[in-house]
PDB file of C-alpha atoms in Angstrom:
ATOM      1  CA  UNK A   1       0.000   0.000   0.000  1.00  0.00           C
ATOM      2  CA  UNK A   2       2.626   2.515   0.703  1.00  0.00           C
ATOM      3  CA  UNK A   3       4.379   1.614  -2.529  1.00  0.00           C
ATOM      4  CA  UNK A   4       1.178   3.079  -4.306  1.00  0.00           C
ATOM      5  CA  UNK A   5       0.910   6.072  -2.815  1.00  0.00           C
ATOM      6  CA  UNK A   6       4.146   7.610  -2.865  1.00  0.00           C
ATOM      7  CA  UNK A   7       4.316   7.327  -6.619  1.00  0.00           C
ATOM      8  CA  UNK A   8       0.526   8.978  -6.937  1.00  0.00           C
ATOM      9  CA  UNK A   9       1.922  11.943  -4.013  1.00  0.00           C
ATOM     10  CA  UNK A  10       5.159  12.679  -6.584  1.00  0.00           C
ATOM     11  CA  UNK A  11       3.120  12.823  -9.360  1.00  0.00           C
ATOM     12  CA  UNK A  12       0.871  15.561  -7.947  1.00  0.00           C
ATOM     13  CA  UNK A  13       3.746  17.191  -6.585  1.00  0.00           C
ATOM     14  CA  UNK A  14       5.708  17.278  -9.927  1.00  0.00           C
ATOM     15  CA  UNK A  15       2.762  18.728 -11.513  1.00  0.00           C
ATOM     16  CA  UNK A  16       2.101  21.540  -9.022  1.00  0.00           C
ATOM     17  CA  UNK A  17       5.934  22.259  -9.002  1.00  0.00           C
ATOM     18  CA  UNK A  18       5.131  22.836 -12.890  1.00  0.00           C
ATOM     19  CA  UNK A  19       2.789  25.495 -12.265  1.00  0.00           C
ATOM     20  CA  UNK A  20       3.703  28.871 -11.900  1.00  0.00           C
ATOM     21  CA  UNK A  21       1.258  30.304  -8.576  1.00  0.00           C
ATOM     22  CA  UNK A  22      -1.686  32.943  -9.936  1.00  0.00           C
ATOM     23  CA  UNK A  23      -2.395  36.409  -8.651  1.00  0.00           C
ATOM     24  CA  UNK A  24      -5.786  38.036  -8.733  1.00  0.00           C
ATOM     25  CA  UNK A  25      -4.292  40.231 -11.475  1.00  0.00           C
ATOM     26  CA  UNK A  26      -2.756  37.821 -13.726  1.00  0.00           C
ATOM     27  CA  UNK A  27      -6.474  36.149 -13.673  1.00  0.00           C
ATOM     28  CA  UNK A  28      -7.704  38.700 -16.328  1.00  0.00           C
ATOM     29  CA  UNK A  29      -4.314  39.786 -18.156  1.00  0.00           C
ATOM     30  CA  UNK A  30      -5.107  38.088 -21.731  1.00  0.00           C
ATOM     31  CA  UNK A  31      -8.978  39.151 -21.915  1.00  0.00           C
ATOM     32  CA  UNK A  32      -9.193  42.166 -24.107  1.00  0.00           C
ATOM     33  CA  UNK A  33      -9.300  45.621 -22.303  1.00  0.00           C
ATOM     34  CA  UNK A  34     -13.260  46.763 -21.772  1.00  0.00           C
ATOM     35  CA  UNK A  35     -14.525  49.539 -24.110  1.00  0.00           C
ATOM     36  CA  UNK A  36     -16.467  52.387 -23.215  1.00  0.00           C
ATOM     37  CA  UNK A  37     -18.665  54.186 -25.507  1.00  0.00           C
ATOM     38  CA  UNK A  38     -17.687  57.206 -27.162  1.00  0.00           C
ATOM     39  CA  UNK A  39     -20.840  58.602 -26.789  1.00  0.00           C
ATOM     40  CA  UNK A  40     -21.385  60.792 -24.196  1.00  0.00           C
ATOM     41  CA  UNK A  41     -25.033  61.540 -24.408  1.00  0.00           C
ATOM     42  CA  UNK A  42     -25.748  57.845 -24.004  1.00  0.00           C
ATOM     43  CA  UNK A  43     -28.594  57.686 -21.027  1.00  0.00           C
ATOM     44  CA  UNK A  44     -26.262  55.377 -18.804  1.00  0.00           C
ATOM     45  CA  UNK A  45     -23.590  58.421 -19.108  1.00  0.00           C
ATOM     46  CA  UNK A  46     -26.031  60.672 -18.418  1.00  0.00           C
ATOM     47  CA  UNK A  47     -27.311  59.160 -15.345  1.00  0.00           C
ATOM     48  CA  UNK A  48     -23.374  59.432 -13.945  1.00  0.00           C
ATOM     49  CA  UNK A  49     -24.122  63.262 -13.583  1.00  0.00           C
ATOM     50  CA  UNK A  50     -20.324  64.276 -13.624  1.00  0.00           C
ATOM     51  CA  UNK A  51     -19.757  63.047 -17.250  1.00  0.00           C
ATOM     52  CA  UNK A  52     -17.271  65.573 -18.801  1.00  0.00           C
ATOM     53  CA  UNK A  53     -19.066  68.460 -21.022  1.00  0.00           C
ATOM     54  CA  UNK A  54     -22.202  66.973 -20.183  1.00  0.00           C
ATOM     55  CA  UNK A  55     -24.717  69.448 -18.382  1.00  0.00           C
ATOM     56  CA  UNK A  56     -27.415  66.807 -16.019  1.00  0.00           C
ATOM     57  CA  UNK A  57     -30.737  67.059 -16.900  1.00  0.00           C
ATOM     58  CA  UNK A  58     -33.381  68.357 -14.908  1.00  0.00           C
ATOM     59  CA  UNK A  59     -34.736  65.091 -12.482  1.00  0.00           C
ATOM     60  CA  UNK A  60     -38.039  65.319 -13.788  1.00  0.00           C
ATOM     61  CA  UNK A  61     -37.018  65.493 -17.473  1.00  0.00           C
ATOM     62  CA  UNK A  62     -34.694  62.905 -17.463  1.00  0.00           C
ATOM     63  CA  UNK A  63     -37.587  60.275 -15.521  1.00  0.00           C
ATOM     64  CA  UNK A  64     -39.685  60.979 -18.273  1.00  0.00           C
ATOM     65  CA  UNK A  65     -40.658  57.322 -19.828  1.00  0.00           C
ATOM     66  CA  UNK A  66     -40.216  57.371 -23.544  1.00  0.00           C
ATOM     67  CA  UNK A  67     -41.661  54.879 -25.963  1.00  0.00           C
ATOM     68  CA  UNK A  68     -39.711  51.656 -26.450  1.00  0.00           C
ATOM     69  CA  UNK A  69     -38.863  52.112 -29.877  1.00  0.00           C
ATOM     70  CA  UNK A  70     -39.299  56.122 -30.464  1.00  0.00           C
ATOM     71  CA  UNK A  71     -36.486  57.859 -31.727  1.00  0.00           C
ATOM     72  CA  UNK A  72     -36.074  61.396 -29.902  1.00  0.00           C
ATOM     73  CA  UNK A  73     -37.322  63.835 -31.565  1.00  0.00           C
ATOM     74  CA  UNK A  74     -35.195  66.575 -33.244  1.00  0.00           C
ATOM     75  CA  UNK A  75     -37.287  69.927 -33.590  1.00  0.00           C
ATOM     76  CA  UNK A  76     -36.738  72.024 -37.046  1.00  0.00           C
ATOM     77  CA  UNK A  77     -34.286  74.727 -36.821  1.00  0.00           C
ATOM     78  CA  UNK A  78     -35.996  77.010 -38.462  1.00  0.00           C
ATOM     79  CA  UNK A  79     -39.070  76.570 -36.684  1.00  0.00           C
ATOM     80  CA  UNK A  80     -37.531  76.590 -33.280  1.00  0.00           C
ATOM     81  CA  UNK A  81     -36.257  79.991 -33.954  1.00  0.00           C
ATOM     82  CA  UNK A  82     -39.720  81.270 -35.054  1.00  0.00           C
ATOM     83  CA  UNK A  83     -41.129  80.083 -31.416  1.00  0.00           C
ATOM     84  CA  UNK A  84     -37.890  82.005 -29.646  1.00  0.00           C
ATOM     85  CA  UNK A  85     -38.171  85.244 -31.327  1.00  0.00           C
ATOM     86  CA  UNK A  86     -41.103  85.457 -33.290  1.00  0.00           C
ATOM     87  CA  UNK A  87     -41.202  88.022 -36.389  1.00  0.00           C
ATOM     88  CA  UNK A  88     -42.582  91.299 -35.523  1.00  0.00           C
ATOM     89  CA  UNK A  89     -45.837  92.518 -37.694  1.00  0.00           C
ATOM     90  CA  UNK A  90     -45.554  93.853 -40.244  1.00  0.00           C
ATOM     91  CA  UNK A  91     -47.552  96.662 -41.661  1.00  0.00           C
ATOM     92  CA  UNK A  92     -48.013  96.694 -45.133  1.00  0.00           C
ATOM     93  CA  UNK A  93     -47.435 100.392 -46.854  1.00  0.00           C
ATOM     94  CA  UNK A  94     -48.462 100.951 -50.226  1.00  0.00           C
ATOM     95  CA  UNK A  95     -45.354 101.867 -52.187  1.00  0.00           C
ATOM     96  CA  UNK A  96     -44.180 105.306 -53.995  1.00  0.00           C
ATOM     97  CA  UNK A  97     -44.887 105.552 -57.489  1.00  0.00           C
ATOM     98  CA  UNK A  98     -41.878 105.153 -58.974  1.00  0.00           C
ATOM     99  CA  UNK A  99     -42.292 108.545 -60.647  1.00  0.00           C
ATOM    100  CA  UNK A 100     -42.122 110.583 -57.865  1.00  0.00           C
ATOM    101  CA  UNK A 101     -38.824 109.743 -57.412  1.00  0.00           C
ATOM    102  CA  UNK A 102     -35.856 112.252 -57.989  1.00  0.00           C
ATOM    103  CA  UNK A 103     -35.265 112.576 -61.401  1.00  0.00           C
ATOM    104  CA  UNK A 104     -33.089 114.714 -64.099  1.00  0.00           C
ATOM    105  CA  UNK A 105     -35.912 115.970 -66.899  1.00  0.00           C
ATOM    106  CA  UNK A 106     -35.996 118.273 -69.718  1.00  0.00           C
ATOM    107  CA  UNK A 107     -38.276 122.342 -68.846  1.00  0.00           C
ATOM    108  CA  UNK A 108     -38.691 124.750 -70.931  1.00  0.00           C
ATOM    109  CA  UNK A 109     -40.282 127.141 -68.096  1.00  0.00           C
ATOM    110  CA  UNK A 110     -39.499 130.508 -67.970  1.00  0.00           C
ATOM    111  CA  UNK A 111     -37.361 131.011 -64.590  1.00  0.00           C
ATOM    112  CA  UNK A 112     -33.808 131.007 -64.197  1.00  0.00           C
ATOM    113  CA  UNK A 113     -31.746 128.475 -62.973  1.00  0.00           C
ATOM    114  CA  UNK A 114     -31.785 127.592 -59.059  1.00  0.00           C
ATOM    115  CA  UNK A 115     -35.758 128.429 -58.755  1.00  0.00           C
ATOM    116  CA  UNK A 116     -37.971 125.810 -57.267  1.00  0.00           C
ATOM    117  CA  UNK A 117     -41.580 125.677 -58.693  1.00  0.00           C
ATOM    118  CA  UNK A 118     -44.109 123.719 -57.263  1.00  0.00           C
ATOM    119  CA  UNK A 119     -47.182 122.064 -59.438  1.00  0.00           C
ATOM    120  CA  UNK A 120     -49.778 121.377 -57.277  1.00  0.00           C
ATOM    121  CA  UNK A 121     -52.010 119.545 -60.194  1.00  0.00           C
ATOM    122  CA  UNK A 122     -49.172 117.090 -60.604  1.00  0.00           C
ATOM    123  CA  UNK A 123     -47.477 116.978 -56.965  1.00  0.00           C
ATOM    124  CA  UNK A 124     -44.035 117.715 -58.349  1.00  0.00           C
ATOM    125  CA  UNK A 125     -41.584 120.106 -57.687  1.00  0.00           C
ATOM    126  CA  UNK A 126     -39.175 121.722 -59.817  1.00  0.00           C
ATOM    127  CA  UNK A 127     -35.150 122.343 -58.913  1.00  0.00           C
ATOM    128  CA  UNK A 128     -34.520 124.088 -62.420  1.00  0.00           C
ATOM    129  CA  UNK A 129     -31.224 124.223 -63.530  1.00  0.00           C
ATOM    130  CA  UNK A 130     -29.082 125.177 -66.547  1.00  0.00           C
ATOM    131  CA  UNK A 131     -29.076 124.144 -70.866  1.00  0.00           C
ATOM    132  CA  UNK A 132     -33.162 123.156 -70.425  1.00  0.00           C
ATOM    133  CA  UNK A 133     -33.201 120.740 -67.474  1.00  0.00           C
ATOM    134  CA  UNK A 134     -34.100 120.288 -64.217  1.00  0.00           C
ATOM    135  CA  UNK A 135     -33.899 118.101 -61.104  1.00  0.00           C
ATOM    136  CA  UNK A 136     -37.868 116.760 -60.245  1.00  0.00           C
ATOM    137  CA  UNK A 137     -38.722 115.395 -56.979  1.00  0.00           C
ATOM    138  CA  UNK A 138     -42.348 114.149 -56.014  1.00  0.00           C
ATOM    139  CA  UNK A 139     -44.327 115.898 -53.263  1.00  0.00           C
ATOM    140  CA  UNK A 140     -47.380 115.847 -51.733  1.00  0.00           C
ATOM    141  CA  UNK A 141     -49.419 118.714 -51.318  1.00  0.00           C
ATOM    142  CA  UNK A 142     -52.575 120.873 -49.829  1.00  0.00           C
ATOM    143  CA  UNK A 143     -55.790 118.396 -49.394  1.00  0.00           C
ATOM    144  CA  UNK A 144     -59.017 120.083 -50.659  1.00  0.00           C
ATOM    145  CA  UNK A 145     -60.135 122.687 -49.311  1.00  0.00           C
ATOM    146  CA  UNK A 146     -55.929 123.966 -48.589  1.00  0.00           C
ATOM    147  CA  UNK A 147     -55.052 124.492 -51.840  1.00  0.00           C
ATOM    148  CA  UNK A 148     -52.936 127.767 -52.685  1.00  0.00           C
ATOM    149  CA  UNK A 149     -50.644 129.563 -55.277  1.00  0.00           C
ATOM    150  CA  UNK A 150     -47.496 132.221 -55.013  1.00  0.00           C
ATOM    151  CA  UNK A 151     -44.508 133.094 -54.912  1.00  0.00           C
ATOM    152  CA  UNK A 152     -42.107 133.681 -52.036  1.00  0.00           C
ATOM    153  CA  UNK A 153     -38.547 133.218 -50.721  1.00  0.00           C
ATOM    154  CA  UNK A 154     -36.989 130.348 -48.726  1.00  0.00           C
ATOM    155  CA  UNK A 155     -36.317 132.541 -45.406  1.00  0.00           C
ATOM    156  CA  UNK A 156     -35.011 129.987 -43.042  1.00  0.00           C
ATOM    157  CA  UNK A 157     -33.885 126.612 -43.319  1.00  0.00           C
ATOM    158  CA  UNK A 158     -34.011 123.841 -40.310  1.00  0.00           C
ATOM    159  CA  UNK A 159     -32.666 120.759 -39.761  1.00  0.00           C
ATOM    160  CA  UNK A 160     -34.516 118.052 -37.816  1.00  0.00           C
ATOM    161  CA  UNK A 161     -37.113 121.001 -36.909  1.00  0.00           C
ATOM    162  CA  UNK A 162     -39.373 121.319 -33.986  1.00  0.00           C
ATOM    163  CA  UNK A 163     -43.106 121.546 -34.976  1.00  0.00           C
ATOM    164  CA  UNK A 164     -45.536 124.056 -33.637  1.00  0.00           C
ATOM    165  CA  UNK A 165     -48.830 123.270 -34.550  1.00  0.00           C
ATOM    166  CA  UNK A 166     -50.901 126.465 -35.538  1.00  0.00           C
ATOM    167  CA  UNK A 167     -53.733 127.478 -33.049  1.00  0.00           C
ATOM    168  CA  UNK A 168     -56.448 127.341 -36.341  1.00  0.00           C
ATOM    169  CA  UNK A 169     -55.038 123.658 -36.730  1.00  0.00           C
ATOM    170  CA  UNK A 170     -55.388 122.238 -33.054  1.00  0.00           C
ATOM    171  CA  UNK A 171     -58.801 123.530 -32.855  1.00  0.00           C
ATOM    172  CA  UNK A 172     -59.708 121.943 -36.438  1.00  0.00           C
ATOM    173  CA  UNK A 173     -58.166 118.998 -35.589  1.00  0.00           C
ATOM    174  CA  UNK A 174     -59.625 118.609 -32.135  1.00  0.00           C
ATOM    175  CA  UNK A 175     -63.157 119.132 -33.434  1.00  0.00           C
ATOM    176  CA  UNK A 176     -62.391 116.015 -35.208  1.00  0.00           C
ATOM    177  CA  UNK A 177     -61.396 114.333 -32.120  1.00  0.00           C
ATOM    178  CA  UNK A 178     -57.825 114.557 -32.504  1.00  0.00           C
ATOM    179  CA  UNK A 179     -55.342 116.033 -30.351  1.00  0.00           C
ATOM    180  CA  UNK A 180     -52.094 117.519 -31.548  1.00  0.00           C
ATOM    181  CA  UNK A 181     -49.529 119.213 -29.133  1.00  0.00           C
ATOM    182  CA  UNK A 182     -48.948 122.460 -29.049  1.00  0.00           C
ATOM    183  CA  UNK A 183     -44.886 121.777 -29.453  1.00  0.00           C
ATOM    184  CA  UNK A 184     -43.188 118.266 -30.447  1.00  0.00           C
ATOM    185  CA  UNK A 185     -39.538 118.338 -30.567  1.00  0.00           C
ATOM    186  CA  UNK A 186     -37.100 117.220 -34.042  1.00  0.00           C
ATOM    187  CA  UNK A 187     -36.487 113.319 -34.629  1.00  0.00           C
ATOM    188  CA  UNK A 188     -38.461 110.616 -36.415  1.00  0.00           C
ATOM    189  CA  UNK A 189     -41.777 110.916 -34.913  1.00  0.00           C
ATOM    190  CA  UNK A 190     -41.589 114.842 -36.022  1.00  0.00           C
ATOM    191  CA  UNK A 191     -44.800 115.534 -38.972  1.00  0.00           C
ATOM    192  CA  UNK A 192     -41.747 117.501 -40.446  1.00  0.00           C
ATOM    193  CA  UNK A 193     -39.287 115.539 -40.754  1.00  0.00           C
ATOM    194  CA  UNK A 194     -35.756 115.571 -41.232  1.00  0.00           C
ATOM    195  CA  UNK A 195     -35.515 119.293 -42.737  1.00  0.00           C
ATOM    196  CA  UNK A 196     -37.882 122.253 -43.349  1.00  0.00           C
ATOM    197  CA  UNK A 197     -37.678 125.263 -45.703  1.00  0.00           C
ATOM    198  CA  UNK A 198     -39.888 127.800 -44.656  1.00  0.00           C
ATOM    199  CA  UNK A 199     -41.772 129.898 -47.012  1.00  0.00           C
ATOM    200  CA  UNK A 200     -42.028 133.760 -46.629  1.00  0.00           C
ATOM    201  CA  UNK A 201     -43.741 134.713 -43.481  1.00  0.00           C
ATOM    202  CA  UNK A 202     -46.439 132.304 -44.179  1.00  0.00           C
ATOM    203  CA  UNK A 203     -47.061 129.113 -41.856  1.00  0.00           C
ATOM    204  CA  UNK A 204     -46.256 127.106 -44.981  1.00  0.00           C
ATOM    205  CA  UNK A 205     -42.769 124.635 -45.353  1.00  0.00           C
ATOM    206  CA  UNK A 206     -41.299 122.339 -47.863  1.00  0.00           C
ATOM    207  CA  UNK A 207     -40.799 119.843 -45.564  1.00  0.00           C
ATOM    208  CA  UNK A 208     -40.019 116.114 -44.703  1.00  0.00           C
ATOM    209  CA  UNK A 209     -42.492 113.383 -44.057  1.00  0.00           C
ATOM    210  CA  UNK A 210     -41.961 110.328 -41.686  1.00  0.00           C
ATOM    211  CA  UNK A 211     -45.033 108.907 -44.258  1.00  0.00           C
ATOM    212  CA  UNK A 212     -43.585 108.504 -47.485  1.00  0.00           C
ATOM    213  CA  UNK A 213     -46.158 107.053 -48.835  1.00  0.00           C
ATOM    214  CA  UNK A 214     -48.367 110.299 -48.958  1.00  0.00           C
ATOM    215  CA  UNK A 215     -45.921 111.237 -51.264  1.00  0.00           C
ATOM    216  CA  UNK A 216     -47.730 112.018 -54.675  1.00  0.00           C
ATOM    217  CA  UNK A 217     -51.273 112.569 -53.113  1.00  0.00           C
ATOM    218  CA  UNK A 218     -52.908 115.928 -51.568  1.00  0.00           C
ATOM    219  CA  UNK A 219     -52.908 115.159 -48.317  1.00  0.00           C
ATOM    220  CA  UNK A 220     -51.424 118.081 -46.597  1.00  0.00           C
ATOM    221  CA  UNK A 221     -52.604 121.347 -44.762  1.00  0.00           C
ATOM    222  CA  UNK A 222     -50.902 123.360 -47.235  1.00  0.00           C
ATOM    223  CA  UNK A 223     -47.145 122.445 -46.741  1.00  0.00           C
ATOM    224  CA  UNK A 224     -45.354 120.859 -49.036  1.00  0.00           C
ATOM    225  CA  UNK A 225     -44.030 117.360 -48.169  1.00  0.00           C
ATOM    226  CA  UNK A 226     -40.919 115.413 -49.266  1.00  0.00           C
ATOM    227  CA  UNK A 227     -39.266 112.565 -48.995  1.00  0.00           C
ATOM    228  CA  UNK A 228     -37.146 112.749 -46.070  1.00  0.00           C
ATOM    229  CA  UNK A 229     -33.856 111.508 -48.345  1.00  0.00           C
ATOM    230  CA  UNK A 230     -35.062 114.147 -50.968  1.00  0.00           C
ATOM    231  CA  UNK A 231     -35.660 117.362 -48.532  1.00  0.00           C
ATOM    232  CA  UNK A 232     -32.061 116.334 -47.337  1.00  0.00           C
ATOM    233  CA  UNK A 233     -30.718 116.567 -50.682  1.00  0.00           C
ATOM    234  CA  UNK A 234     -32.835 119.536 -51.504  1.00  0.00           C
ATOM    235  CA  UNK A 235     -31.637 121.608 -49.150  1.00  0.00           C
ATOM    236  CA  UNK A 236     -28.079 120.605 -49.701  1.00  0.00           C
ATOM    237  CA  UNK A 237     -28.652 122.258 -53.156  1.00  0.00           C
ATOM    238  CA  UNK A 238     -30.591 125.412 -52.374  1.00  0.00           C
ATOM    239  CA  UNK A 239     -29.990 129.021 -49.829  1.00  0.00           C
ATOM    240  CA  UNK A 240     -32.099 130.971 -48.420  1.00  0.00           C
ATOM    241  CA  UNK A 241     -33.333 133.482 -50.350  1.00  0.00           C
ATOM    242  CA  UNK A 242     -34.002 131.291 -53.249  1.00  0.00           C
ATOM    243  CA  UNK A 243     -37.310 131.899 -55.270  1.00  0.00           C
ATOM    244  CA  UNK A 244     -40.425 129.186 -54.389  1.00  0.00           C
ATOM    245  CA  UNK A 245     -42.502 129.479 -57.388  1.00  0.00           C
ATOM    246  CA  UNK A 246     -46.285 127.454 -56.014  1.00  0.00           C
ATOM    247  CA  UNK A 247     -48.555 127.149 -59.228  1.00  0.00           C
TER     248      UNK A 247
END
């Protein structure tokens, strides 16, 4: 009996001499190293909270159940921004007659050069200037009922002028249930707009308009309206004292 199991004991010995003793960290040193998903906005990432460049959702959103087997949605671009800043309205003007704008044409009129004349029957005025021409700009002018002819000299020019409504107009325009101030300082929102040319000692301008649109139409209380790019470039060309012909 003993001669059997002292060959059996160096057997087992040789073979656990053979093999080399393993360490908890040699146990897992040929499996292939794990790999972690690149993509960060994964849900299991998410769920981590500290994930790098990921912001955590709000509790409530992120326990929101989702279909099995919907994809999230992905709202349009375009009308995402409409919800964030939604157009303002717009308010549709009719637009100028394209021959009311400024314009070089041929007169044969009798006044010199660097006269303006004014004709109210077909809302234009006049900048005449040398060899037959002249330099026509659309206006609008007196409403019935305002109408009026002359002739007088520019005797002060203004830019961005105040307005000062004339007594006989605030009481007109009052009966009609409108209010106008007594005095309104020079910007935008100025009736005269960006310059004024007054007339003689009369209560009447060549003026600017913050309505363009008037522009070839008699809409006025007598002034005479422009443009406010043309009055600008009117009065560039013109002094006072210069001759304001109104037919």
């Amino acid at each position: 009996m003993k001669r059997v199991l002292f060959p059996v004991l160096g057997a087992v010995a040789a073979f656990a001499a053979g093999v080399t003793p393993s360490t908890a960290g040699d146990r897992y040193a040929d499996r292939p190293p794990v790999m972690v998903s690149p993509d960060l906005s994964a849900p299991w990432v998410l769920q981590l909270g500290h994930a790098p460049g990921i912001v955590r959702q709000n509790r409530q959103v992120t326990q929101q159940p989702r279909p099995r087997y919907a994809q999230p949605a992905r709202p349009d671009r375009v009308q995402t921004a409409a919800v964030q800043a939604p157009a303002k309205r717009m308010v549709m003007r009719p637009h100028i007659n394209p021959i009311y704008l400024p314009q070089e044409v041929a007169y044969d009129g009798t006044q010199k050069p660097g006269t303006i004349v004014i004709d109210t029957r077909e809302n234009f005025l006049y900048l005449v200037e040398k060899n037959g021409k002249a330099r026509r700009y659309g206006v609008g002018t007196g409403k019935p009922g305002f109408e009026w002819s002359g002739t007088h000299k520019i005797t002060n020019k203004r830019e961005w002028p105040d307005w000062r409504p004339p007594a006989a107009m605030i009481k007109r325009e009052a009966a009609k249930g409108r209010y106008l101030p007594t005095y309104l300082a020079g910007g935008m929102e100025n009736p005269l707009g960006a310059r004024a040319l007054y007339l003689g000692n009369t209560e009447y301008r060549i003026h600017g308009t913050n309505q363009p649109w008037t522009i070839g139409g008699a809409v006025s209380s007598g002034c005479i309206r422009m443009r406010n790019e043309d009055v600008v470039d009117l009065y560039e060309r013109v002094n006072v004292g210069t001759t304001v012909e109104v037919i």
